[in-house]
Amino acid sequence: MEVSWIALEKTRIGEFRVMENDRWLKVKEFVKENVGESAHANWIQPIELKEIKNSVAKFLVPTRFIGTWVHRNYGDYILQGFKAQNVKIDRLEFVTLNLENKNNSKNQKNIKSDTYKENLEEKDLILPSSPLDERFTFDRFVVGKPNELAHAAAKRVSDGGKVTFNPLFLYGGVGLGKTHLMHSIAWSIKQKNNKARVLYLSAEQFMYRFVQALRFKDMHAFKKLFRSVDVLMVDDVQFIAGKDSTQDEFFHTFNALCEQGKQIVISADRAPGEIDGLEERIKSRLAWGLVVDVHPTDYELRLGILQAKAEIQMELNKDVKIGEGILEYLAHRISSNVRVLEGALTRLFAFASLVGKEISIDLVQECLSDILRTSERKVTIEEIIRKVSDHYNLRMSDLVSARRARSVARPRQIAMFLSKNLTSKSLPEIGRRFGGRDHTTVIHAIRKIEELKMTDVQIADEVEILRRTLEA
Ligand code: ADP
Ligand code: MG
């Protein structure tokens, strides 16, 4: 079961909401039947029942305009809908958050029939937090050398108290536990203080909210909301690189929260300085806090994680037995990405449970042949340069030369792309191996090829063929 953060927030605001929710859903159904899908989606869906008291139904509306419109055009249906539910309602009240432009208020003056209450307290703002994974808690996080610093820093943040470093910036490759740690922080803070306003969201979500706010001219609400939190966590912040106005807003939110002494936690797939397309002032601001990198897992950590996950799996599949030395074998053979490790184990247990066998080396090899194959061979940058230059009839020296002709530049970009994808070398290291190029050139090359793979079938094919021969 996944617990949605939003659900938690809502219940906190008032018990009534859980109780009334069902009825309100039914009322909405009723209105939908009468006004049609699209009117329902545009007008009824965005409003929220806040409470029913003394036969007055109070709604929270995103903007005053929506409230007025709904009241005038659909008010009767809403009343009828309640009646059909045997709920006596005499009046509808629409509450906004008093966040709209002052200039707008003139146009609204002539609308007197609606009741508005403004200045809802900040604590009543509903946080647009992304759902938190129930399994991502500190007790399920296995600590080892590669992640001990990140874990300790995350723990410190979750202890609350005085903010000593701001932001906490976690970075590292895919599947190394960054999101897990952020969710753990959120759960832990929530557990200690139910009232704490923790907002966790991906940078993508942040941007989506921001764009929505721009579109619906709700910037004020957006700002107020984001500035009302105690802890802000933004995951995968590299996503906003190159997206200028989002970055700008992020920066302001960031500063405002820092000034108020609120904790911020950020994650990214690279260090602040390496995120191409991120403004300098943001990079340096990010680096003010504590920057911790989550290293790729080592053998011991992988084994620890496998043991912990196998225990959970054994709880779920009581009939499955796991042979001796299997976990060690997996820890040796599977790459550093914990997600892959986890996936392998899940598959093994499912398979073993299905065929009713003990998990043996044979079964592992049969069941995980694809995963084992990809992590079997260690491709080197030299091999990539050799294969790519062969393929395009170039000399190996061309690929590392300064020549910029398309006939050389494109294969070079492909080789850089493959180096990033097939080896564990860092961007600066790849740059160095390709004639001492800057890591930003490598990033550019990777982006370019990613883009071309989507638009140019021939390039996509060539890259795929090269990848396969290299991995074979
Ligand atoms: P990232 O955000 O760094 O890409 P995630 O936090 O999504 O990675 O982790 C990927 C998966 O691996 C998740 O299911 C997570 O629970 C698991 N995982 C990663 N690191 C650990 C760890 N140290 N202990 C237990 N599980 C882990
Ligand atoms: Mg993540």
Short mmCIF file of C-alpha atoms and ligand atoms in Angstrom, two decimals:
data_model
loop_
_atom_site.label_atom_id
_atom_site.label_comp_id
_atom_site.label_asym_id
_atom_site.label_seq_id
_atom_site.Cartn_x
_atom_site.Cartn_y
_atom_site.Cartn_z
CA MET A 1 0.00 0.00 0.00
CA GLU A 2 1.28 3.41 -0.86
CA VAL A 3 0.51 6.21 1.51
CA SER A 4 -0.08 9.43 -0.23
CA TRP A 5 1.31 12.45 1.45
CA ILE A 6 -1.58 14.45 0.29
CA ALA A 7 -3.95 12.14 2.08
CA LEU A 8 -2.03 12.63 5.29
CA GLU A 9 -2.11 16.36 4.96
CA LYS A 10 -5.78 16.38 4.34
CA THR A 11 -6.68 14.39 7.37
CA ARG A 12 -4.54 16.63 9.48
CA ILE A 13 -6.49 19.65 8.40
CA GLY A 14 -9.68 18.22 9.74
CA GLU A 15 -11.34 14.95 10.47
CA PHE A 16 -14.44 16.07 8.67
CA ARG A 17 -12.70 15.80 5.39
CA VAL A 18 -12.43 12.04 5.51
CA MET A 19 -16.04 11.77 6.50
CA GLU A 20 -17.39 14.20 3.98
CA ASN A 21 -15.16 13.13 1.18
CA ASP A 22 -17.42 10.30 0.10
CA ARG A 23 -20.47 12.46 0.03
CA TRP A 24 -18.72 15.18 -1.84
CA LEU A 25 -17.61 12.62 -4.40
CA LYS A 26 -21.21 11.59 -4.85
CA VAL A 27 -22.33 15.18 -5.14
CA LYS A 28 -19.68 15.75 -7.77
CA GLU A 29 -20.97 12.71 -9.65
CA PHE A 30 -24.43 14.16 -9.51
CA VAL A 31 -23.23 17.49 -10.85
CA LYS A 32 -21.26 15.78 -13.56
CA GLU A 33 -24.33 13.94 -14.77
CA ASN A 34 -26.11 17.23 -15.10
CA VAL A 35 -23.45 19.53 -16.48
CA GLY A 36 -21.35 17.12 -18.52
CA GLU A 37 -17.76 15.90 -18.36
CA SER A 38 -15.94 18.95 -19.53
CA ALA A 39 -17.73 21.52 -17.39
CA HIS A 40 -17.19 19.19 -14.47
CA ALA A 41 -13.50 18.84 -15.20
CA ASN A 42 -13.01 22.57 -15.65
CA TRP A 43 -15.00 23.91 -12.78
CA ILE A 44 -16.09 21.34 -10.25
CA GLN A 45 -12.99 19.20 -10.07
CA PRO A 46 -10.68 22.04 -8.95
CA ILE A 47 -12.78 22.92 -5.94
CA GLU A 48 -12.58 21.19 -2.67
CA LEU A 49 -15.09 20.73 0.11
CA LYS A 50 -13.56 22.15 3.24
CA GLU A 51 -16.28 21.68 5.77
CA ILE A 52 -19.97 21.50 6.44
CA LYS A 53 -21.13 23.40 9.44
CA ASN A 54 -24.55 24.77 10.38
CA SER A 55 -25.91 23.79 6.99
CA VAL A 56 -23.23 25.77 5.21
CA ALA A 57 -20.93 23.94 2.84
CA LYS A 58 -17.62 25.66 2.62
CA PHE A 59 -15.40 25.14 -0.40
CA LEU A 60 -11.83 25.93 -1.09
CA VAL A 61 -11.37 27.36 -4.55
CA PRO A 62 -8.11 28.06 -6.36
CA THR A 63 -9.21 31.49 -7.52
CA ARG A 64 -11.97 33.84 -6.73
CA PHE A 65 -13.13 33.74 -10.28
CA ILE A 66 -13.67 29.99 -10.19
CA GLY A 67 -15.68 30.33 -7.00
CA THR A 68 -17.92 32.98 -8.47
CA TRP A 69 -18.44 31.03 -11.62
CA VAL A 70 -19.26 27.80 -9.87
CA HIS A 71 -21.58 29.52 -7.48
CA ARG A 72 -23.52 31.18 -10.24
CA ASN A 73 -23.63 28.42 -12.77
CA TYR A 74 -23.54 25.23 -10.82
CA GLY A 75 -24.61 26.24 -7.33
CA ASP A 76 -28.07 24.82 -7.75
CA TYR A 77 -26.78 21.48 -8.91
CA ILE A 78 -24.47 21.29 -5.96
CA LEU A 79 -27.35 22.01 -3.59
CA GLN A 80 -29.49 19.41 -5.28
CA GLY A 81 -26.66 16.92 -5.13
CA PHE A 82 -26.40 17.35 -1.38
CA LYS A 83 -30.11 17.03 -1.06
CA ALA A 84 -29.99 13.74 -2.91
CA GLN A 85 -27.49 12.63 -0.28
CA ASN A 86 -29.85 13.72 2.47
CA VAL A 87 -27.52 16.45 3.58
CA LYS A 88 -29.24 19.69 4.40
CA ILE A 89 -27.33 22.61 2.95
CA ASP A 90 -28.71 26.13 2.90
CA ARG A 91 -25.76 28.00 1.63
CA LEU A 92 -22.55 27.53 -0.28
CA GLU A 93 -19.52 29.43 0.77
CA PHE A 94 -16.39 29.75 -1.31
CA VAL A 95 -13.11 30.44 0.30
CA THR A 96 -10.05 31.61 -1.55
CA LEU A 97 -6.63 32.00 -0.13
CA ASN A 98 -6.55 35.76 -0.70
CA LEU A 99 -3.66 35.31 -2.98
CA GLU A 100 -4.82 37.00 -6.09
CA ASN A 101 -3.58 40.16 -7.62
CA LYS A 102 -4.85 43.25 -5.97
CA ASN A 103 -5.57 44.75 -9.40
CA ASN A 104 -8.08 42.06 -10.05
CA SER A 105 -10.23 42.98 -7.15
CA LYS A 106 -11.83 45.84 -9.04
CA ASN A 107 -13.47 43.52 -11.48
CA GLN A 108 -14.78 41.44 -8.66
CA LYS A 109 -16.41 44.30 -6.79
CA ASN A 110 -19.72 44.01 -8.57
CA ILE A 111 -20.15 40.42 -7.58
CA LYS A 112 -21.85 40.61 -4.27
CA SER A 113 -23.88 37.51 -4.14
CA ASP A 114 -21.01 35.26 -3.12
CA THR A 115 -19.60 34.94 0.28
CA TYR A 116 -15.86 35.03 0.57
CA LYS A 117 -13.65 34.44 3.47
CA GLU A 118 -10.10 35.27 2.91
CA ASN A 119 -6.82 34.96 4.67
CA LEU A 120 -7.01 31.34 5.40
CA GLU A 121 -4.23 30.49 7.74
CA GLU A 122 -1.03 29.29 6.23
CA LYS A 123 -1.20 25.97 7.95
CA ASP A 124 -4.33 25.21 5.99
CA LEU A 125 -2.59 25.37 2.67
CA ILE A 126 -2.52 21.90 1.28
CA LEU A 127 0.94 20.78 0.32
CA PRO A 128 1.29 19.44 -3.19
CA SER A 129 3.73 16.82 -2.02
CA SER A 130 4.53 13.83 -4.16
CA PRO A 131 3.55 10.49 -2.65
CA LEU A 132 6.12 8.92 -0.38
CA ASP A 133 7.10 5.32 -0.72
CA GLU A 134 6.29 3.43 2.46
CA ARG A 135 9.31 1.24 2.04
CA PHE A 136 11.74 4.14 1.89
CA THR A 137 12.47 4.54 5.58
CA PHE A 138 15.69 4.73 7.56
CA ASP A 139 15.25 1.25 9.01
CA ARG A 140 15.23 -0.21 5.55
CA PHE A 141 18.29 1.66 4.43
CA VAL A 142 21.43 -0.41 4.61
CA VAL A 143 24.48 1.64 5.51
CA GLY A 144 27.95 0.93 4.21
CA LYS A 145 31.11 2.86 3.41
CA PRO A 146 29.84 4.29 0.11
CA ASN A 147 26.76 5.87 1.63
CA GLU A 148 27.57 6.39 5.30
CA LEU A 149 28.13 10.12 5.02
CA ALA A 150 24.95 10.67 3.06
CA HIS A 151 23.07 8.57 5.58
CA ALA A 152 24.53 10.45 8.56
CA ALA A 153 23.70 13.81 7.01
CA ALA A 154 20.16 12.70 6.24
CA LYS A 155 19.76 11.46 9.80
CA ARG A 156 20.97 14.76 11.14
CA VAL A 157 18.45 16.66 9.07
CA SER A 158 15.66 14.40 10.22
CA ASP A 159 16.54 15.01 13.86
CA GLY A 160 15.28 18.54 13.39
CA GLY A 161 16.71 21.10 15.76
CA LYS A 162 18.86 23.91 14.59
CA VAL A 163 19.65 23.91 10.91
CA THR A 164 23.40 23.58 10.69
CA PHE A 165 23.86 23.14 6.99
CA ASN A 166 21.60 24.39 4.32
CA PRO A 167 20.94 22.92 1.89
CA LEU A 168 21.85 19.30 2.23
CA PHE A 169 22.84 18.39 -1.29
CA LEU A 170 22.92 14.67 -2.07
CA TYR A 171 24.30 13.55 -5.36
CA GLY A 172 25.27 10.34 -7.07
CA GLY A 173 24.43 7.90 -9.84
CA VAL A 174 21.11 6.26 -10.53
CA GLY A 175 19.73 3.76 -8.08
CA LEU A 176 22.09 4.52 -5.23
CA GLY A 177 19.47 5.49 -2.69
CA LYS A 178 19.08 9.27 -2.94
CA THR A 179 15.32 9.18 -3.19
CA HIS A 180 15.19 6.54 -0.50
CA LEU A 181 17.08 8.84 1.87
CA MET A 182 14.89 11.83 1.10
CA HIS A 183 11.71 9.89 1.75
CA SER A 184 13.25 8.58 4.95
CA ILE A 185 13.85 12.14 6.11
CA ALA A 186 10.25 13.05 5.37
CA TRP A 187 8.82 10.02 7.18
CA SER A 188 11.04 10.53 10.14
CA ILE A 189 10.26 14.23 10.55
CA LYS A 190 6.57 13.51 10.17
CA GLN A 191 6.75 10.82 12.78
CA LYS A 192 8.40 13.10 15.29
CA ASN A 193 6.17 16.03 14.61
CA ASN A 194 2.91 15.50 12.91
CA LYS A 195 2.51 19.23 12.37
CA ALA A 196 5.77 19.71 10.53
CA ARG A 197 5.17 20.87 7.00
CA VAL A 198 7.40 18.73 4.86
CA LEU A 199 7.20 19.21 1.15
CA TYR A 200 8.88 16.58 -0.99
CA LEU A 201 8.69 16.76 -4.74
CA SER A 202 10.69 16.10 -7.84
CA ALA A 203 12.20 19.04 -9.68
CA GLU A 204 9.89 18.10 -12.50
CA GLN A 205 6.88 18.51 -10.22
CA PHE A 206 8.26 21.81 -9.02
CA MET A 207 8.45 23.01 -12.58
CA TYR A 208 4.98 21.69 -13.36
CA ARG A 209 3.53 23.58 -10.39
CA PHE A 210 5.37 26.67 -11.40
CA VAL A 211 4.15 26.55 -14.98
CA GLN A 212 0.59 25.90 -13.81
CA ALA A 213 0.83 28.89 -11.51
CA LEU A 214 2.01 31.07 -14.36
CA ARG A 215 -0.71 29.81 -16.59
CA PHE A 216 -3.48 30.35 -14.12
CA LYS A 217 -1.97 33.58 -12.83
CA ASP A 218 -1.62 32.11 -9.42
CA MET A 219 1.98 33.04 -8.80
CA HIS A 220 1.18 34.60 -5.51
CA ALA A 221 -0.40 31.40 -4.26
CA PHE A 222 2.53 29.42 -5.54
CA LYS A 223 5.03 31.60 -3.74
CA LYS A 224 3.06 31.60 -0.55
CA LEU A 225 2.67 27.87 -0.61
CA PHE A 226 6.31 27.12 -1.17
CA ARG A 227 7.38 29.64 1.39
CA SER A 228 5.08 28.18 4.02
CA VAL A 229 6.92 24.90 4.47
CA ASP A 230 9.31 23.88 7.22
CA VAL A 231 11.30 21.48 5.10
CA LEU A 232 11.54 21.57 1.33
CA MET A 233 12.96 18.62 -0.56
CA VAL A 234 13.50 18.72 -4.28
CA ASP A 235 14.59 15.50 -5.95
CA ASP A 236 16.61 15.28 -9.17
CA VAL A 237 17.26 18.96 -9.43
CA GLN A 238 19.39 18.51 -12.57
CA PHE A 239 16.06 18.46 -14.32
CA ILE A 240 15.64 22.23 -14.08
CA ALA A 241 19.02 22.89 -15.67
CA GLY A 242 18.47 24.97 -18.77
CA LYS A 243 14.92 25.88 -17.75
CA ASP A 244 15.52 29.48 -16.95
CA SER A 245 12.38 30.84 -15.38
CA THR A 246 11.91 27.71 -13.28
CA GLN A 247 15.47 28.06 -12.04
CA ASP A 248 14.82 31.63 -11.20
CA GLU A 249 11.80 30.81 -9.12
CA PHE A 250 13.59 27.93 -7.51
CA PHE A 251 16.39 30.28 -6.52
CA HIS A 252 13.99 32.75 -4.93
CA THR A 253 12.11 30.06 -3.06
CA PHE A 254 15.39 28.67 -1.93
CA ASN A 255 16.65 32.01 -0.64
CA ALA A 256 13.40 32.85 1.08
CA LEU A 257 13.39 29.53 2.93
CA CYS A 258 17.05 29.79 3.86
CA GLU A 259 16.47 33.22 5.30
CA GLN A 260 13.71 31.86 7.47
CA GLY A 261 16.03 29.11 8.65
CA LYS A 262 14.02 26.37 7.00
CA GLN A 263 15.78 23.19 5.98
CA ILE A 264 16.22 22.37 2.33
CA VAL A 265 17.29 19.03 0.91
CA ILE A 266 18.23 18.64 -2.72
CA SER A 267 19.33 15.70 -4.79
CA ALA A 268 20.91 15.48 -8.21
CA ASP A 269 22.79 13.02 -10.32
CA ARG A 270 25.93 15.17 -10.25
CA ALA A 271 27.71 17.69 -8.07
CA PRO A 272 26.35 21.27 -8.25
CA GLY A 273 29.35 22.47 -10.23
CA GLU A 274 28.89 19.76 -12.85
CA ILE A 275 25.29 20.46 -13.65
CA ASP A 276 25.46 22.02 -17.04
CA GLY A 277 22.92 24.75 -17.73
CA LEU A 278 22.46 25.61 -14.08
CA GLU A 279 23.03 29.24 -13.31
CA GLU A 280 26.24 30.12 -11.52
CA ARG A 281 24.50 31.82 -8.63
CA ILE A 282 22.47 28.67 -8.02
CA LYS A 283 25.50 26.45 -8.22
CA SER A 284 27.32 28.51 -5.67
CA ARG A 285 24.27 28.79 -3.47
CA LEU A 286 23.86 25.02 -3.52
CA ALA A 287 27.47 24.57 -2.59
CA TRP A 288 27.04 26.69 0.54
CA GLY A 289 25.50 23.86 2.41
CA LEU A 290 26.69 20.34 2.84
CA VAL A 291 27.40 18.56 -0.41
CA VAL A 292 27.61 14.80 0.00
CA ASP A 293 28.07 12.27 -2.68
CA VAL A 294 26.57 8.82 -2.59
CA HIS A 295 29.24 6.55 -4.02
CA PRO A 296 28.58 3.49 -6.13
CA THR A 297 28.04 0.45 -3.94
CA ASP A 298 30.91 -1.84 -3.12
CA TYR A 299 30.78 -5.59 -2.61
CA GLU A 300 30.11 -5.43 1.13
CA LEU A 301 27.29 -2.96 0.80
CA ARG A 302 25.72 -4.95 -2.01
CA LEU A 303 25.85 -8.07 0.09
CA GLY A 304 24.31 -6.23 3.06
CA ILE A 305 21.52 -4.90 0.91
CA LEU A 306 20.91 -8.33 -0.62
CA GLN A 307 20.71 -9.91 2.81
CA ALA A 308 18.23 -7.32 4.03
CA LYS A 309 16.10 -7.63 0.90
CA ALA A 310 16.26 -11.42 0.89
CA GLU A 311 14.86 -11.45 4.41
CA ILE A 312 11.89 -9.42 3.26
CA GLN A 313 11.44 -11.67 0.24
CA MET A 314 11.54 -14.76 2.40
CA GLU A 315 8.75 -13.33 4.52
CA LEU A 316 6.68 -12.96 1.38
CA ASN A 317 7.60 -16.29 -0.20
CA LYS A 318 7.80 -18.66 2.69
CA ASP A 319 8.16 -21.70 0.47
CA VAL A 320 11.32 -20.46 -1.23
CA LYS A 321 14.74 -21.48 0.03
CA ILE A 322 17.92 -19.78 -0.98
CA GLY A 323 21.07 -21.81 -1.51
CA GLU A 324 24.36 -21.10 0.17
CA GLY A 325 26.64 -18.60 -1.51
CA ILE A 326 23.92 -17.26 -3.77
CA LEU A 327 23.80 -13.79 -2.30
CA GLU A 328 27.58 -13.56 -2.43
CA TYR A 329 27.50 -14.60 -6.05
CA LEU A 330 24.95 -11.91 -6.86
CA ALA A 331 26.88 -9.27 -4.93
CA HIS A 332 29.90 -10.13 -7.05
CA ARG A 333 28.20 -10.30 -10.35
CA ILE A 334 25.65 -7.51 -10.37
CA SER A 335 26.45 -3.86 -10.90
CA SER A 336 26.38 -1.12 -8.35
CA ASN A 337 22.87 0.07 -9.08
CA VAL A 338 20.74 -1.05 -6.15
CA ARG A 339 17.58 -0.92 -8.19
CA VAL A 340 19.00 -3.57 -10.53
CA LEU A 341 20.07 -5.64 -7.55
CA GLU A 342 16.63 -5.41 -6.06
CA GLY A 343 14.95 -6.27 -9.34
CA ALA A 344 17.14 -9.33 -9.72
CA LEU A 345 16.21 -10.59 -6.30
CA THR A 346 12.52 -10.02 -6.80
CA ARG A 347 12.64 -11.89 -10.07
CA LEU A 348 14.56 -14.77 -8.53
CA PHE A 349 12.06 -15.22 -5.74
CA ALA A 350 9.10 -15.00 -8.07
CA PHE A 351 10.64 -17.55 -10.38
CA ALA A 352 11.64 -19.93 -7.59
CA SER A 353 8.23 -19.68 -6.02
CA LEU A 354 6.61 -20.47 -9.34
CA VAL A 355 8.69 -23.52 -10.14
CA GLY A 356 8.92 -24.51 -6.49
CA LYS A 357 12.65 -24.86 -6.39
CA GLU A 358 15.44 -23.79 -4.18
CA ILE A 359 17.39 -20.84 -5.51
CA SER A 360 20.59 -22.39 -6.83
CA ILE A 361 23.39 -21.09 -9.02
CA ASP A 362 21.79 -22.84 -12.00
CA LEU A 363 18.49 -21.20 -11.36
CA VAL A 364 20.21 -17.83 -10.99
CA GLN A 365 21.97 -18.22 -14.31
CA GLU A 366 18.83 -19.25 -16.08
CA CYS A 367 16.63 -16.61 -14.54
CA LEU A 368 19.04 -13.68 -14.60
CA SER A 369 20.99 -14.36 -17.76
CA ASP A 370 20.26 -10.93 -19.19
CA ILE A 371 21.30 -9.03 -16.07
CA LEU A 372 24.40 -11.13 -15.57
CA ARG A 373 25.45 -10.71 -19.16
CA THR A 374 25.36 -6.91 -19.11
CA SER A 375 27.38 -6.68 -15.96
CA GLU A 376 29.76 -9.38 -17.05
CA ARG A 377 31.87 -7.46 -19.46
CA LYS A 378 33.73 -4.37 -18.54
CA VAL A 379 33.90 -2.26 -21.64
CA THR A 380 36.78 0.19 -21.77
CA ILE A 381 36.94 3.59 -23.43
CA GLU A 382 39.76 2.30 -25.65
CA GLU A 383 37.54 -0.46 -26.99
CA ILE A 384 34.78 2.01 -27.64
CA ILE A 385 37.12 4.31 -29.54
CA ARG A 386 38.41 1.34 -31.56
CA LYS A 387 34.98 -0.03 -32.44
CA VAL A 388 33.52 3.34 -33.29
CA SER A 389 36.41 4.39 -35.49
CA ASP A 390 36.28 0.99 -37.25
CA HIS A 391 32.61 1.37 -37.84
CA TYR A 392 32.98 4.81 -39.43
CA ASN A 393 36.24 4.11 -41.23
CA LEU A 394 38.16 6.63 -39.21
CA ARG A 395 41.52 6.45 -37.54
CA MET A 396 41.44 6.11 -33.78
CA SER A 397 43.46 9.31 -33.58
CA ASP A 398 40.65 11.17 -35.37
CA LEU A 399 38.29 10.55 -32.51
CA VAL A 400 40.59 12.14 -30.00
CA SER A 401 41.76 14.92 -32.30
CA ALA A 402 40.56 18.50 -32.37
CA ARG A 403 38.94 18.10 -35.79
CA ARG A 404 35.43 19.42 -35.93
CA ALA A 405 34.22 18.20 -39.32
CA ARG A 406 30.82 16.54 -38.98
CA SER A 407 32.21 13.25 -40.35
CA VAL A 408 34.48 13.06 -37.32
CA ALA A 409 32.52 15.03 -34.75
CA ARG A 410 29.41 12.87 -34.91
CA PRO A 411 31.22 9.52 -34.41
CA ARG A 412 33.15 11.17 -31.60
CA GLN A 413 29.91 12.19 -29.94
CA ILE A 414 28.61 8.65 -30.31
CA ALA A 415 31.77 7.29 -28.75
CA MET A 416 31.41 9.68 -25.82
CA PHE A 417 27.80 8.70 -25.44
CA LEU A 418 28.71 5.02 -25.37
CA SER A 419 31.53 5.69 -22.91
CA LYS A 420 29.08 7.28 -20.52
CA ASN A 421 26.59 4.46 -20.93
CA LEU A 422 28.83 1.42 -20.98
CA THR A 423 31.59 2.35 -18.59
CA SER A 424 31.51 3.82 -15.11
CA LYS A 425 33.88 6.62 -16.01
CA SER A 426 32.99 10.13 -14.91
CA LEU A 427 32.31 12.94 -17.35
CA PRO A 428 35.64 14.72 -16.74
CA GLU A 429 37.46 11.42 -17.18
CA ILE A 430 35.70 10.74 -20.47
CA GLY A 431 36.55 14.26 -21.61
CA ARG A 432 40.20 13.68 -20.81
CA ARG A 433 40.27 10.45 -22.80
CA PHE A 434 38.83 12.19 -25.82
CA GLY A 435 41.72 14.54 -26.38
CA GLY A 436 41.45 16.50 -23.15
CA ARG A 437 37.99 17.88 -23.70
CA ASP A 438 35.97 19.65 -21.06
CA HIS A 439 33.22 17.68 -19.30
CA THR A 440 30.65 20.14 -20.67
CA THR A 441 31.60 19.00 -24.17
CA VAL A 442 30.90 15.45 -23.09
CA ILE A 443 27.52 16.42 -21.68
CA HIS A 444 26.71 18.21 -24.88
CA ALA A 445 27.68 15.14 -26.91
CA ILE A 446 25.53 12.86 -24.76
CA ARG A 447 22.53 15.16 -25.06
CA LYS A 448 23.02 15.48 -28.78
CA ILE A 449 23.05 11.73 -29.31
CA GLU A 450 20.11 11.21 -27.00
CA GLU A 451 18.24 13.73 -29.08
CA LEU A 452 19.30 12.24 -32.42
CA LYS A 453 18.35 8.74 -31.29
CA MET A 454 14.78 9.98 -31.08
CA THR A 455 14.70 11.77 -34.39
CA ASP A 456 17.13 9.96 -36.62
CA VAL A 457 16.51 6.26 -37.18
CA GLN A 458 19.86 5.68 -38.78
CA ILE A 459 21.79 7.11 -35.86
CA ALA A 460 19.60 5.16 -33.45
CA ASP A 461 20.42 1.95 -35.32
CA GLU A 462 24.11 2.61 -35.49
CA VAL A 463 24.31 3.38 -31.79
CA GLU A 464 22.39 0.20 -31.02
CA ILE A 465 24.62 -1.94 -33.22
CA LEU A 466 27.75 -0.49 -31.67
CA ARG A 467 26.38 -1.02 -28.21
CA ARG A 468 25.59 -4.65 -28.97
CA THR A 469 28.96 -5.45 -30.45
CA LEU A 470 30.66 -3.81 -27.51
CA GLU A 471 28.60 -5.68 -24.97
CA ALA A 472 28.79 -9.02 -26.78
P1 ADP B 1 18.21 7.09 -6.62
O1 ADP B 1 17.16 8.07 -6.17
O2 ADP B 1 19.57 7.41 -6.09
O3 ADP B 1 18.23 6.86 -8.09
P2 ADP B 1 16.60 5.23 -5.13
O4 ADP B 1 16.58 5.90 -3.82
O5 ADP B 1 15.39 5.31 -5.97
O6 ADP B 1 17.87 5.68 -5.98
O7 ADP B 1 17.01 3.69 -4.90
C1 ADP B 1 16.72 2.69 -5.83
C2 ADP B 1 16.25 1.45 -5.12
O8 ADP B 1 17.29 0.89 -4.37
C3 ADP B 1 15.14 1.73 -4.13
O9 ADP B 1 14.21 0.70 -4.17
C4 ADP B 1 15.84 1.79 -2.80
O10 ADP B 1 15.00 1.37 -1.75
C5 ADP B 1 16.98 0.83 -2.99
N1 ADP B 1 18.18 1.19 -2.23
C6 ADP B 1 19.15 2.03 -2.62
N2 ADP B 1 20.10 2.13 -1.68
C7 ADP B 1 19.71 1.34 -0.68
C8 ADP B 1 20.29 0.99 0.60
N3 ADP B 1 21.45 1.50 1.00
N4 ADP B 1 19.61 0.13 1.37
C9 ADP B 1 18.44 -0.39 0.97
N5 ADP B 1 17.86 -0.13 -0.19
C10 ADP B 1 18.48 0.74 -1.03
MG MG B 2 15.82 9.17 -7.31
#
